[in-house]
Coordinates of C-alpha atoms in Angstrom, one line a residue:
X63 CA -12.3 158.7 10.6
X64 CA -15.4 158.8 12.8
X65 CA -14.1 162.0 14.6
X66 CA -13.4 163.7 11.3
X67 CA -17.0 163.0 10.0
X68 CA -18.5 164.2 13.3
X69 CA -16.4 167.4 13.2
X70 CA -17.4 168.2 9.7
X71 CA -21.1 167.5 10.4
X72 CA -20.9 169.8 13.5
X73 CA -19.5 172.6 11.3
X74 CA -22.1 172.1 8.7
X75 CA -24.8 172.1 11.4
X76 CA -23.5 175.4 12.7
X77 CA -23.5 176.8 9.2
X78 CA -26.8 175.6 8.0
X79 CA -28.7 175.5 11.3
X80 CA -28.7 179.3 11.7
X81 CA -29.9 179.9 8.1
X82 CA -32.6 177.3 8.4
X83 CA -33.7 178.7 11.7
X84 CA -34.0 182.3 10.4
X85 CA -35.9 181.2 7.2
X86 CA -38.2 179.0 9.2
X87 CA -39.1 181.9 11.5
X88 CA -39.6 184.2 8.5
X89 CA -41.8 181.5 6.8
X90 CA -44.1 181.2 9.7
X91 CA -44.5 185.0 10.0
X92 CA -44.8 185.7 6.2
X93 CA -46.7 183.8 3.6
X94 CA -44.5 185.1 0.9
X95 CA -41.3 183.6 2.3
X96 CA -40.3 180.4 0.5
X97 CA -39.4 177.4 2.8
X98 CA -36.1 175.8 1.6
X99 CA -36.6 172.1 2.2
X100 CA -33.1 171.3 1.0
X101 CA -31.5 173.3 3.8
X102 CA -33.8 171.5 6.3
X103 CA -32.8 168.1 4.9
X104 CA -29.1 169.1 5.2
X105 CA -29.6 170.2 8.8
X106 CA -31.3 166.9 9.7
X107 CA -28.5 165.0 8.0
X108 CA -26.0 166.9 10.0
X109 CA -27.9 166.1 13.2
X110 CA -27.9 162.4 12.3
X111 CA -24.2 162.4 11.6
X112 CA -23.5 164.1 14.9
X113 CA -25.6 161.5 16.7
X114 CA -23.9 158.7 14.9
X115 CA -20.5 160.1 15.8
X116 CA -21.5 160.5 19.4
X117 CA -22.8 156.9 19.8
X118 CA -19.8 155.6 17.8
X119 CA -17.5 157.5 20.2
X120 CA -19.2 155.9 23.2
X121 CA -18.8 152.5 21.7
X122 CA -15.2 153.0 20.9
X123 CA -14.6 154.4 24.4
X124 CA -16.2 151.2 25.8
X125 CA -14.1 149.0 23.5
X126 CA -10.9 150.9 24.6
X127 CA -11.8 150.5 28.2
X128 CA -12.3 146.7 27.7
X129 CA -9.0 146.5 25.9
X130 CA -7.3 148.4 28.7
X131 CA -8.8 146.1 31.3
X132 CA -7.8 143.0 29.3
X133 CA -4.3 144.4 29.1
X134 CA -4.2 144.8 32.9
X135 CA -5.5 141.3 33.3
X136 CA -2.9 140.0 30.8
X137 CA -0.2 141.9 32.7
X138 CA -1.4 140.4 36.0
X139 CA -1.4 136.9 34.5
X140 CA 2.1 137.5 33.2
X141 CA 3.2 138.4 36.8
X142 CA 1.0 136.0 38.9
X143 CA 0.3 132.3 39.2
X144 CA -3.4 132.0 38.2
X145 CA -4.1 129.3 40.7
X146 CA -2.6 130.6 43.9
X147 CA -2.3 134.4 43.1
X148 CA 1.4 134.3 44.1
X149 CA 4.2 135.7 41.9
X150 CA 5.5 133.5 39.2
X151 CA 9.2 132.7 38.7
X152 CA 9.9 135.7 36.3
X153 CA 8.2 138.2 38.6
X154 CA 10.1 136.8 41.6
X155 CA 13.3 137.4 39.7
X156 CA 12.3 141.0 38.8
X157 CA 10.9 142.0 42.2
X158 CA 13.5 140.0 44.0
X159 CA 16.3 142.0 42.3
X160 CA 14.8 145.2 43.8
X161 CA 14.6 143.7 47.2
X162 CA 18.1 142.3 46.9
X163 CA 19.5 145.7 46.1
X164 CA 17.5 147.4 48.8
X165 CA 18.7 144.8 51.4
X166 CA 22.3 145.5 50.5
X167 CA 21.9 149.3 50.8
X168 CA 20.4 148.9 54.3
X169 CA 23.1 146.5 55.4
X170 CA 20.8 143.6 55.7
X171 CA 20.8 140.1 54.2
X172 CA 18.1 138.4 52.1
X173 CA 16.9 134.9 52.9
X174 CA 15.4 132.7 50.1
X175 CA 13.3 129.7 51.1
X176 CA 12.3 127.2 48.4
X177 CA 9.5 124.9 49.6
X178 CA 8.6 121.6 47.9
X179 CA 5.7 119.3 48.7
X180 CA 7.0 115.8 49.2
X181 CA 5.4 113.1 47.0
X182 CA 2.9 115.6 45.5
X183 CA 2.4 113.4 42.4
X184 CA 0.9 110.7 44.6
X185 CA -1.8 113.1 45.7
X186 CA -2.8 113.8 42.1
X187 CA -2.7 110.1 41.2
X188 CA -4.7 109.0 44.2
X189 CA -7.2 111.9 44.6
X190 CA -7.3 113.6 41.3
X191 CA -6.0 117.0 40.0
X192 CA -8.9 119.0 41.5
X193 CA -7.9 117.9 45.0
X194 CA -4.3 118.6 44.0
X195 CA -5.2 122.1 43.1
X196 CA -7.0 122.6 46.4
X197 CA -3.9 121.4 48.2
X198 CA -1.7 123.8 46.3
X199 CA -4.0 126.7 47.3
X200 CA -3.9 125.6 50.9
X201 CA -0.1 125.4 50.9
X202 CA 0.1 128.9 49.3
X203 CA -2.2 130.3 52.0
X204 CA -0.3 128.6 54.8
X205 CA 3.0 129.9 53.6
X206 CA 1.6 133.4 53.3
X207 CA 0.2 133.3 56.8
X208 CA 3.6 132.3 58.3
X209 CA 5.9 134.4 56.1
X210 CA 7.0 137.9 57.3
X211 CA 4.8 140.7 56.2
X212 CA 7.2 142.2 53.6
X213 CA 8.0 138.8 52.0
X214 CA 7.9 138.1 48.3
X215 CA 6.0 134.8 47.7
X216 CA 6.0 132.9 44.5
X217 CA 5.0 129.6 43.0
X218 CA 8.0 128.4 41.0
X219 CA 6.6 125.2 39.5
X220 CA 4.0 122.5 39.9
X221 CA 4.6 121.9 43.6
X222 CA 7.5 124.3 44.5
X223 CA 7.1 127.6 46.2
X224 CA 9.4 130.4 47.3
X225 CA 9.5 132.9 50.1
X226 CA 12.1 135.6 50.3
X227 CA 12.6 138.4 52.8
X228 CA 15.2 140.7 54.2
X229 CA 16.6 140.0 57.7
X230 CA 19.4 141.1 60.1
X231 CA 22.4 139.0 59.1
X232 CA 23.3 138.5 62.7
X233 CA 20.1 136.6 63.3
X234 CA 20.2 133.6 61.1
X235 CA 17.8 131.7 63.3
X236 CA 14.9 133.9 62.0
X237 CA 14.9 131.9 58.8
X238 CA 15.2 128.7 60.7
X239 CA 12.2 129.5 62.8
X240 CA 10.1 130.4 59.8
X241 CA 11.1 127.2 58.0
X242 CA 10.3 125.1 61.1
X243 CA 6.9 126.8 61.4
X244 CA 6.1 126.1 57.8
X245 CA 7.1 122.4 58.1
X246 CA 5.0 122.0 61.3
X247 CA 2.0 123.9 59.8
X248 CA 2.0 121.9 56.6
X249 CA 2.4 118.6 58.5
X250 CA -1.2 119.0 59.8
X251 CA -3.8 117.0 57.8
X252 CA -5.5 118.8 54.9
X253 CA -9.1 117.8 54.4
X254 CA -10.6 117.7 50.9
X255 CA -13.7 115.9 49.7
X256 CA -14.1 114.2 53.1
X257 CA -10.5 112.8 53.0
X258 CA -7.6 113.8 55.3
X259 CA -4.5 114.2 53.3
X260 CA -1.2 113.9 55.2
X261 CA 1.8 115.6 53.7
X262 CA 5.2 117.0 54.4
X263 CA 7.4 119.7 52.8
X264 CA 11.1 120.0 52.4
X265 CA 12.7 123.5 52.5
X266 CA 16.0 124.8 51.2
X267 CA 17.4 128.1 52.5
X268 CA 20.1 130.4 51.2
X269 CA 21.3 133.8 52.2
X270 CA 22.5 136.7 50.0
X271 CA 25.4 137.8 52.1
X272 CA 27.5 134.7 51.6
X273 CA 29.1 134.6 48.2
X274 CA 26.0 135.5 46.3
X275 CA 26.0 138.0 43.5
X276 CA 22.3 138.2 42.5
X277 CA 18.8 137.1 43.3
X278 CA 19.0 134.4 40.6
X279 CA 22.1 133.0 42.2
X280 CA 20.3 133.1 45.6
X281 CA 17.4 131.1 44.2
X282 CA 19.7 128.6 42.6
X283 CA 21.5 128.1 46.0
X284 CA 18.2 127.6 47.7
X285 CA 17.2 125.0 45.1
X286 CA 20.5 123.1 45.8
X287 CA 19.8 123.2 49.5
X288 CA 16.2 121.9 48.8
X289 CA 17.7 119.0 46.9
X290 CA 19.9 118.2 49.9
X291 CA 17.0 118.4 52.3
X292 CA 15.0 115.9 50.2
X293 CA 18.0 113.6 49.8
X294 CA 18.4 113.7 53.6
X295 CA 15.0 112.3 54.2
X296 CA 12.4 114.9 53.4
X297 CA 10.2 116.8 55.8
X298 CA 13.1 119.0 56.9
X299 CA 15.0 122.1 56.0
X300 CA 18.7 122.6 55.0
X301 CA 20.9 125.6 54.6
X302 CA 23.0 125.9 51.4
X303 CA 26.7 125.5 51.6
X304 CA 29.4 125.0 48.9
X305 CA 29.8 121.3 49.6
X306 CA 26.2 120.8 48.4
X307 CA 27.1 122.4 45.1
X308 CA 30.1 120.2 44.7
X309 CA 28.0 117.1 45.5
X310 CA 25.4 118.2 42.9
X311 CA 28.1 118.7 40.3
X312 CA 29.5 115.2 41.0
X313 CA 26.0 113.8 40.8
X314 CA 25.5 115.5 37.4
X315 CA 28.8 114.0 36.2
X316 CA 27.7 110.5 37.5
X317 CA 24.4 110.9 35.8
X318 CA 26.0 111.7 32.5
X319 CA 28.5 108.9 33.0
X320 CA 25.7 106.4 33.7
X321 CA 24.1 107.0 30.3
X322 CA 27.4 105.9 28.7
X323 CA 28.5 103.3 31.3
X324 CA 25.4 101.0 31.0
X325 CA 25.6 100.3 27.3
X326 CA 29.4 100.2 27.4
X327 CA 29.1 97.6 30.2
X328 CA 31.4 99.5 32.6
X329 CA 28.9 98.5 35.3
X330 CA 29.7 94.8 35.9
X331 CA 28.4 92.0 38.1
X332 CA 30.2 91.0 41.3
X333 CA 29.4 87.8 43.1
X334 CA 28.9 87.3 46.9
X335 CA 29.1 83.7 48.1
X336 CA 26.0 82.0 49.6
X337 CA 26.9 79.0 51.8
X338 CA 25.0 76.1 53.3
X339 CA 25.5 76.6 57.0
X340 CA 25.2 72.9 57.7
X341 CA 27.8 71.6 55.2
X342 CA 29.8 74.7 54.5
X343 CA 29.4 74.2 50.7
X344 CA 28.9 77.0 48.3
X345 CA 25.3 76.9 47.0
X346 CA 25.3 80.0 44.9
X347 CA 26.0 83.7 44.7
X348 CA 24.1 87.0 45.1
X349 CA 24.8 89.2 42.1
X350 CA 25.9 92.7 43.0
X351 CA 26.8 95.7 40.8
X352 CA 30.0 97.6 40.7
X353 CA 30.9 100.5 38.4
X354 CA 34.4 100.2 37.1
X355 CA 34.8 103.8 36.2
X356 CA 37.8 104.5 33.9
X357 CA 38.9 107.6 35.9
X358 CA 37.3 107.3 39.4
X359 CA 38.0 103.5 39.8
X360 CA 35.4 101.2 41.3
X361 CA 32.2 103.0 42.4
X362 CA 29.9 101.3 45.0
X363 CA 26.3 100.6 44.1
X364 CA 24.9 102.9 46.9
X365 CA 26.4 105.8 45.0
X366 CA 25.0 105.1 41.5
X367 CA 21.9 102.9 42.0
X368 CA 19.8 105.8 43.5
X369 CA 20.8 108.0 40.6
X370 CA 19.8 105.3 38.1
X371 CA 16.5 105.0 39.8
X372 CA 15.9 108.7 39.7
X373 CA 16.7 109.1 36.0
X374 CA 14.8 106.0 34.8
X375 CA 17.8 103.8 34.0
X376 CA 17.5 101.2 36.7
X377 CA 15.7 98.8 34.4
X378 CA 18.4 99.0 31.7
X379 CA 21.1 98.7 34.4
X380 CA 19.5 95.6 36.0
X381 CA 19.0 93.8 32.7
X382 CA 22.6 94.6 31.7
X383 CA 23.9 93.1 35.0
X384 CA 21.7 90.1 34.6
X385 CA 22.9 89.5 31.0
X386 CA 26.6 89.7 32.0
X387 CA 26.1 87.5 35.1
X388 CA 24.0 84.8 33.3
X389 CA 26.7 84.7 30.6
X390 CA 29.5 84.3 33.1
X391 CA 27.7 81.6 35.1
X392 CA 26.4 79.4 32.2
X393 CA 29.2 76.8 32.6
X394 CA 29.4 76.8 36.4
X395 CA 28.3 73.8 38.3
X396 CA 24.7 73.0 37.7
X397 CA 23.8 73.3 41.4
X398 CA 25.1 76.8 41.8
X399 CA 22.4 79.4 41.7
X400 CA 22.3 83.2 41.1
X401 CA 20.3 85.6 43.2
X402 CA 19.4 88.9 41.7
X403 CA 17.7 91.8 43.5
X404 CA 15.2 93.8 41.5
X405 CA 14.4 97.5 42.3
X406 CA 10.9 98.5 43.5
X407 CA 10.7 100.7 40.4
X408 CA 11.1 97.7 38.2
X409 CA 8.0 96.1 39.7
X410 CA 6.0 98.9 38.1
X411 CA 7.0 97.5 34.7
X412 CA 4.3 95.1 33.5
X413 CA 6.8 93.6 31.1
X414 CA 9.5 92.9 33.7
X415 CA 9.0 89.1 33.7
X416 CA 9.2 88.9 29.9
X417 CA 12.4 91.0 29.9
X418 CA 14.0 88.7 32.4
X419 CA 12.9 85.5 30.6
X420 CA 14.2 87.0 27.3
X421 CA 17.6 87.6 29.0
X422 CA 17.7 84.0 30.1
X423 CA 16.9 82.7 26.6
X424 CA 19.6 85.0 25.0
X425 CA 22.3 83.8 27.5
X426 CA 21.2 80.2 27.7
X427 CA 21.1 80.3 31.5
X428 CA 18.7 77.8 33.1
X429 CA 15.6 79.5 34.7
X430 CA 15.7 77.0 37.6
X431 CA 19.1 78.3 38.7
X432 CA 17.8 81.9 39.1
X433 CA 16.3 83.4 42.2
X434 CA 14.8 86.9 42.1
X435 CA 14.9 88.8 45.3
X436 CA 12.2 91.3 46.1
X437 CA 12.1 93.6 49.1
X438 CA 9.0 94.2 51.1
X439 CA 9.0 97.9 50.3
X440 CA 8.8 97.0 46.6
X441 CA 5.4 95.4 47.1
X442 CA 3.6 98.4 48.6
X443 CA 2.9 100.3 45.4
X444 CA 1.0 97.8 43.4
X445 CA 0.6 94.3 44.9
X446 CA -1.7 93.0 42.0
X447 CA 0.9 93.9 39.4
X448 CA 3.7 92.3 41.5
X449 CA 1.6 89.1 41.8
X450 CA 1.2 89.1 38.0
X451 CA 5.0 89.5 37.4
X452 CA 5.8 86.9 40.0
X453 CA 3.3 84.4 38.6
X454 CA 5.0 84.7 35.1
X455 CA 8.4 84.2 36.6
X456 CA 7.3 81.2 38.7
X457 CA 5.7 79.6 35.6
X458 CA 9.2 79.5 34.1
X459 CA 10.7 77.8 37.1
X460 CA 12.4 80.9 38.5
X461 CA 12.4 81.0 42.3
X462 CA 11.4 84.0 44.5
X463 CA 13.0 85.3 47.7
X464 CA 11.6 87.9 50.1
X465 CA 14.6 90.1 50.8
X466 CA 15.3 92.2 54.0
X467 CA 12.6 90.3 55.9
X468 CA 11.5 92.0 59.1
X469 CA 12.2 95.6 57.9
X470 CA 8.8 96.1 56.3
X471 CA 5.3 96.6 57.7
X472 CA 3.3 93.6 56.5
X473 CA 5.6 90.7 56.2
X474 CA 3.1 87.9 57.0
X475 CA 0.6 89.4 54.6
X476 CA 3.1 89.3 51.8
X477 CA 4.2 85.8 52.6
X478 CA 0.6 84.7 52.1
X479 CA 0.0 86.9 49.0
X480 CA 3.1 85.8 46.9
X481 CA 4.6 82.3 46.4
X482 CA 8.0 82.9 48.0
X483 CA 10.6 80.1 48.1
X484 CA 12.9 81.7 50.6
X485 CA 13.2 84.3 53.3
X486 CA 16.3 86.5 53.6
X487 CA 17.0 87.9 57.1
X488 CA 18.2 91.5 57.0
X489 CA 21.8 92.0 58.0
X490 CA 20.8 94.7 60.5
X491 CA 19.4 92.0 62.7
X492 CA 22.1 89.3 62.0
X493 CA 25.1 91.5 62.8
X494 CA 23.9 92.2 66.3
X495 CA 22.5 88.9 67.5
X496 CA 25.4 88.3 69.9
X497 CA 25.0 91.5 71.9
X498 CA 21.3 92.5 71.3
X499 CA 18.7 90.1 72.7
X500 CA 16.0 91.7 70.7
X501 CA 17.8 91.1 67.4
X502 CA 18.4 87.5 68.5
X503 CA 14.7 87.0 69.3
X504 CA 13.7 88.5 65.9
X505 CA 16.1 86.2 64.0
X506 CA 15.0 83.2 65.9
X507 CA 11.3 84.0 65.3
X508 CA 12.0 84.4 61.5
X509 CA 13.8 81.1 61.3
X510 CA 10.9 79.3 63.2
X511 CA 8.4 81.0 61.0
X512 CA 10.3 79.9 57.9
X513 CA 10.3 76.3 59.2
X514 CA 6.6 76.4 59.8
X515 CA 5.9 77.6 56.3
X516 CA 8.5 75.4 54.7
X517 CA 10.5 78.4 53.6
X518 CA 14.3 78.1 54.2
X519 CA 16.1 81.2 55.5
X520 CA 19.2 82.9 54.4
X521 CA 21.0 85.2 56.8
X522 CA 22.8 88.2 55.3
X523 CA 25.8 90.1 56.7
X524 CA 27.6 87.2 58.5
X525 CA 31.0 88.6 59.4
X526 CA 31.9 86.6 62.5
X527 CA 32.3 82.8 63.1
X528 CA 30.4 83.1 66.4
X529 CA 27.4 84.6 64.6
X530 CA 27.6 81.8 62.0
X531 CA 27.6 79.2 64.8
X532 CA 24.6 80.8 66.5
X533 CA 22.7 80.9 63.2
X534 CA 23.5 77.2 62.6
X535 CA 22.3 76.3 66.0
X536 CA 18.9 77.8 65.6
X537 CA 18.4 76.1 62.2
X538 CA 19.1 78.9 59.6
X539 CA 19.7 77.2 56.3
X540 CA 22.1 79.5 54.4
X541 CA 24.4 82.5 55.0
X542 CA 26.3 85.1 53.2
X543 CA 28.7 87.9 54.2
X544 CA 32.3 88.9 54.5
X545 CA 33.1 85.8 56.6
X546 CA 33.1 83.8 53.4
X547 CA 35.0 86.4 51.3
X548 CA 34.4 89.8 49.7
X549 CA 32.3 90.0 46.5
X550 CA 34.5 89.2 43.5
X551 CA 34.4 90.0 39.8
X552 CA 33.6 87.3 37.2
X553 CA 37.2 86.5 36.4
X554 CA 38.1 86.1 40.1
X555 CA 35.1 83.9 40.8
X556 CA 35.9 81.8 37.8
X557 CA 39.4 81.1 39.2
X558 CA 37.9 80.3 42.5
X559 CA 35.5 77.8 41.0
X560 CA 38.2 76.3 38.8
X561 CA 40.2 75.6 42.0
X562 CA 37.2 73.9 43.5
X563 CA 36.4 72.0 40.2
X564 CA 33.0 73.7 40.0
X565 CA 33.1 74.9 36.4
X566 CA 32.0 71.7 34.7
X567 CA 28.2 71.2 34.6
X568 CA 27.3 68.4 37.1
X569 CA 23.9 66.8 36.5
X570 CA 23.6 65.7 40.2
X571 CA 24.5 68.3 42.8
X572 CA 23.6 65.9 45.6
X573 CA 26.8 64.1 44.9
X574 CA 29.6 66.0 46.7
X575 CA 32.3 67.5 44.4
X576 CA 35.6 65.7 44.2
X577 CA 37.1 68.3 46.5
X578 CA 35.1 69.4 49.5
X579 CA 34.6 73.1 49.7
X580 CA 35.8 74.5 53.0
X581 CA 33.2 76.3 55.1
X582 CA 34.9 79.6 54.4
X583 CA 36.4 80.6 51.1
X584 CA 38.0 84.0 51.9
X585 CA 39.7 85.6 49.0

């Protein structure tokens, strides 16, 4: 519209300007010539319209330039991570496809490294998001400094990065060296706000020339390898292989199965005997978990417990096991106790004590027959919250045991900080006391420490009569392990207790049962 007006005004100016100019000259040279003011006004109006059009054109050109710049910035934002300046996941997929095809044409392979910062959430929680952002930028810069010059670098997620490059398929160790340099470089302390932050990274690596059809499949394989590296202990790198994919698929099936198995009570309590080493009498049982899978059979807890912890189901699983165990043990001999281990993640739940007490009330199981076992590692995250939970449990008469004693870093501090009733000696020490003098010294020291603090000790993992005899000689109070029988399900334990006449409630456990219980009750 502005252009049309300006064009018309220019034509009118050309048409009227000449006439006005001629008449103006004639008017100044002859007094008889009449000066036409209308033509002059028309000419001035044309000039104004031309000037308006010119300035409007300049403004529109500036607006258009701004829009173009904004479009370029929007395009850059769509391709780049705004914090680190690296490619985003979509751009890596697009540019990676070009590199993937180019590498194949040149007879080369393409390596994909996915890099994840271990425990990055803890940095944000402890130091704040501003420091977390500085750390992410530092990681991006370090990766860029180590990566080969022609690499594509991307930030895939909150704390996950990618580096991909072409390499000679005969020299696989190139990717190994780069991964090792990244791990070593990022293990150095990062200083922010006067604080040294120590971190580590895990790296998964995949290559395009081994059963890989696209860059997206390559990235997926690298992610699977990254998961394997983190599972293996973090701070390391791992190459993708097909067994990892099968393991991941199995894990996915187990995860889906867990969501059904817990409410369906397919995961059931098993009971491991705890024996008085002096008298040989059963004093109670540690409650363990077994998944009685309808297709896979019995699944051990070391397979499904970590998955339950990762997906946030460990609390529901633990309470389900407690409910079943308390129900099964209600009419056992009144002197028999149950020991239940709680996960470190459960000690982050401020309502844990109330949930356990509620389960006791619902099942009618006496609180004084319950012992909660807590590992030292469970106390590291939030000792004040653990103290609050333990205080609530102790107020109900529930006893407390420090599990796996000697494997943590501040055992004595925790013994002072929490009102423990018992110390459990980790089986890694117990099983080797006969042939390892250091293990024997550690166990002996723990037993003596327990005596001095009036805390009885329970030794785990007793599998040999000679080990039992040695523990009895140094004054260890209780023991458990395969020497006394494998863990049994509720029905089997009930038959065992019926044989020993330990199903009826006995008000006075100090009186021996009618039939003495043999020191070993193997199944």
